[in-house]
């Protein structure tokens, strides 16, 4: 057996080094990420985030109109691609679930192509369940006219509580 084949065979027997776990949430869990992820902070392999953990990932601003607001809004939140990187997401799609169990499928490619954010604030106010929060998936609708479409609006889950990476 050639030396390279032996090295590959032996290397395949060694377990992959586990990713360092995420820190546990200290406050109320706003978002749970499950599925095909490499980093978690729970025994069942989910990644749970409180507001402080999400904010620590860095906030990005998106100023845009939406079909749900009468004026242009300034949203602040975590870039979806940043969150997916933090949990080492390995899938090609996301199943987003709201508090009322509404679900939508999003291609991971959306997060790579556009500055999709998990909005935590709108016009300098923390989002709450009463006003489509505490997390609202926001696309930069005004930055690309192809984003002003019913299919994209359907992916804009408000009152988001869970993402499953598939």
Coordinates of C-alpha atoms in Angstrom, one line a residue:
X1 CA 0.0 0.0 0.0
X2 CA 1.5 3.4 -0.9
X3 CA 2.5 5.6 2.0
X4 CA -0.1 8.3 1.1
X5 CA -2.9 5.7 1.2
X6 CA -1.8 4.5 4.6
X7 CA -1.7 8.0 6.0
X8 CA -5.2 8.7 4.6
X9 CA -6.5 5.4 6.1
X10 CA -4.9 6.1 9.5
X11 CA -6.0 9.7 9.5
X12 CA -9.6 8.6 8.9
X13 CA -9.6 6.6 12.1
X14 CA -8.7 9.6 14.3
X15 CA -11.8 11.5 15.5
X16 CA -12.1 15.0 14.2
X17 CA -11.2 17.6 16.8
X18 CA -14.4 19.0 18.4
X19 CA -15.0 22.7 18.0
X20 CA -14.8 24.7 21.1
X21 CA -18.3 25.0 22.6
X22 CA -20.2 28.3 22.7
X23 CA -20.5 30.0 26.1
X24 CA -23.9 29.4 27.8
X25 CA -26.5 32.1 27.7
X26 CA -26.7 34.2 30.9
X27 CA -30.1 35.8 30.1
X28 CA -33.3 34.7 28.5
X29 CA -32.8 32.6 25.3
X30 CA -34.0 34.6 22.3
X31 CA -32.8 32.2 19.6
X32 CA -32.0 28.5 19.3
X33 CA -30.0 27.2 16.3
X34 CA -30.1 23.5 15.7
X35 CA -29.3 21.0 12.9
X36 CA -26.1 20.8 11.0
X37 CA -23.9 22.9 13.2
X38 CA -20.4 22.4 14.6
X39 CA -20.6 24.6 17.7
X40 CA -23.2 24.4 20.4
X41 CA -23.7 25.2 24.1
X42 CA -26.2 22.5 25.1
X43 CA -26.2 18.8 25.7
X44 CA -28.5 18.2 22.8
X45 CA -26.2 19.9 20.3
X46 CA -28.2 23.2 20.0
X47 CA -26.7 26.7 20.1
X48 CA -28.8 28.9 22.4
X49 CA -28.3 32.7 22.3
X50 CA -29.4 35.4 24.6
X51 CA -29.5 39.1 23.6
X52 CA -26.0 39.9 24.9
X53 CA -24.5 36.9 23.0
X54 CA -26.1 38.0 19.7
X55 CA -25.0 41.6 20.2
X56 CA -21.5 40.5 20.9
X57 CA -21.4 39.1 17.4
X58 CA -21.6 42.7 16.1
X59 CA -24.5 44.7 15.0
X60 CA -25.1 45.9 11.4
X61 CA -27.6 48.5 10.3
X62 CA -30.1 48.1 7.4
X63 CA -32.2 51.1 6.4
X64 CA -35.1 49.9 4.2
X65 CA -38.8 50.1 3.6
X66 CA -40.9 47.0 4.3
X67 CA -44.4 45.9 3.5
X68 CA -45.2 45.9 7.2
X69 CA -44.2 49.5 8.1
X70 CA -45.6 52.8 6.9
X71 CA -42.1 54.4 6.6
X72 CA -38.5 53.6 5.9
X73 CA -37.1 51.9 9.0
X74 CA -33.6 51.6 10.5
X75 CA -33.0 48.0 11.7
X76 CA -30.0 46.9 13.7
X77 CA -29.1 43.3 14.1
X78 CA -26.6 40.5 13.6
X79 CA -25.7 39.5 10.0
X80 CA -27.2 36.1 9.4
X81 CA -23.9 35.0 7.8
X82 CA -22.0 36.0 11.0
X83 CA -24.3 33.8 13.1
X84 CA -24.0 30.9 10.7
X85 CA -20.3 31.2 10.8
X86 CA -20.3 31.4 14.6
X87 CA -22.2 28.1 14.9
X88 CA -20.2 26.5 12.0
X89 CA -23.3 25.9 10.0
X90 CA -22.9 23.2 7.3
X91 CA -26.2 23.0 5.6
X92 CA -27.6 24.7 2.5
X93 CA -31.0 25.8 3.8
X94 CA -32.5 27.1 7.0
X95 CA -35.9 26.4 8.5
X96 CA -36.9 29.5 10.4
X97 CA -39.7 29.1 13.1
X98 CA -41.5 32.0 14.8
X99 CA -43.1 32.0 18.2
X100 CA -46.5 31.3 16.6
X101 CA -45.0 28.3 14.8
X102 CA -45.0 30.0 11.3
X103 CA -42.1 28.5 9.4
X104 CA -40.2 29.6 6.3
X105 CA -37.3 28.0 4.4
X106 CA -34.4 30.2 3.5
X107 CA -31.4 29.2 1.3
X108 CA -28.1 29.8 3.1
X109 CA -27.1 31.4 -0.1
X110 CA -29.3 34.4 0.8
X111 CA -27.1 35.2 3.7
X112 CA -24.0 35.0 1.5
X113 CA -25.4 37.2 -1.2
X114 CA -27.2 39.8 0.8
X115 CA -26.8 41.6 4.1
X116 CA -29.7 39.7 5.7
X117 CA -29.9 40.5 9.4
X118 CA -31.5 39.1 12.5
X119 CA -32.9 42.5 13.6
X120 CA -33.0 43.1 17.3
X121 CA -33.9 46.8 17.1
X122 CA -36.0 49.1 14.9
X123 CA -35.6 52.8 14.9
X124 CA -33.4 52.6 18.1
X125 CA -35.9 50.5 20.1
X126 CA -35.5 46.9 21.1
X127 CA -38.0 44.7 19.3
X128 CA -40.5 42.9 21.5
X129 CA -43.1 40.2 20.8
X130 CA -45.6 43.0 20.4
X131 CA -43.7 44.7 17.6
X132 CA -42.5 41.7 15.5
X133 CA -39.5 40.8 17.8
X134 CA -37.5 40.0 19.6
X135 CA -35.9 38.9 16.4
X136 CA -37.1 39.8 12.9
X137 CA -35.3 38.5 9.7
X138 CA -34.8 41.6 7.6
X139 CA -33.5 41.6 4.0
X140 CA -32.1 44.9 2.6
X141 CA -35.2 45.2 0.4
X142 CA -34.5 48.7 -1.0
X143 CA -30.9 47.7 -2.0
X144 CA -31.9 45.1 -4.6
X145 CA -35.2 45.2 -6.4
X146 CA -35.3 41.4 -6.7
X147 CA -35.7 41.4 -2.9
X148 CA -39.1 43.2 -3.2
X149 CA -41.0 39.9 -3.9
X150 CA -43.6 37.9 -2.1
X151 CA -41.2 34.9 -1.9
X152 CA -38.6 37.0 -0.1
X153 CA -41.2 38.6 2.1
X154 CA -42.4 35.2 3.2
X155 CA -38.8 34.4 4.4
X156 CA -38.8 37.5 6.6
X157 CA -39.9 35.7 9.7
X158 CA -40.8 38.0 12.6
X159 CA -40.9 36.8 16.2
X160 CA -38.1 34.4 15.2
X161 CA -37.3 31.8 17.9
X162 CA -35.5 29.0 16.1
X163 CA -33.3 28.3 13.1
X164 CA -32.7 24.8 11.9
X165 CA -29.7 24.3 9.6
X166 CA -30.4 21.6 7.0

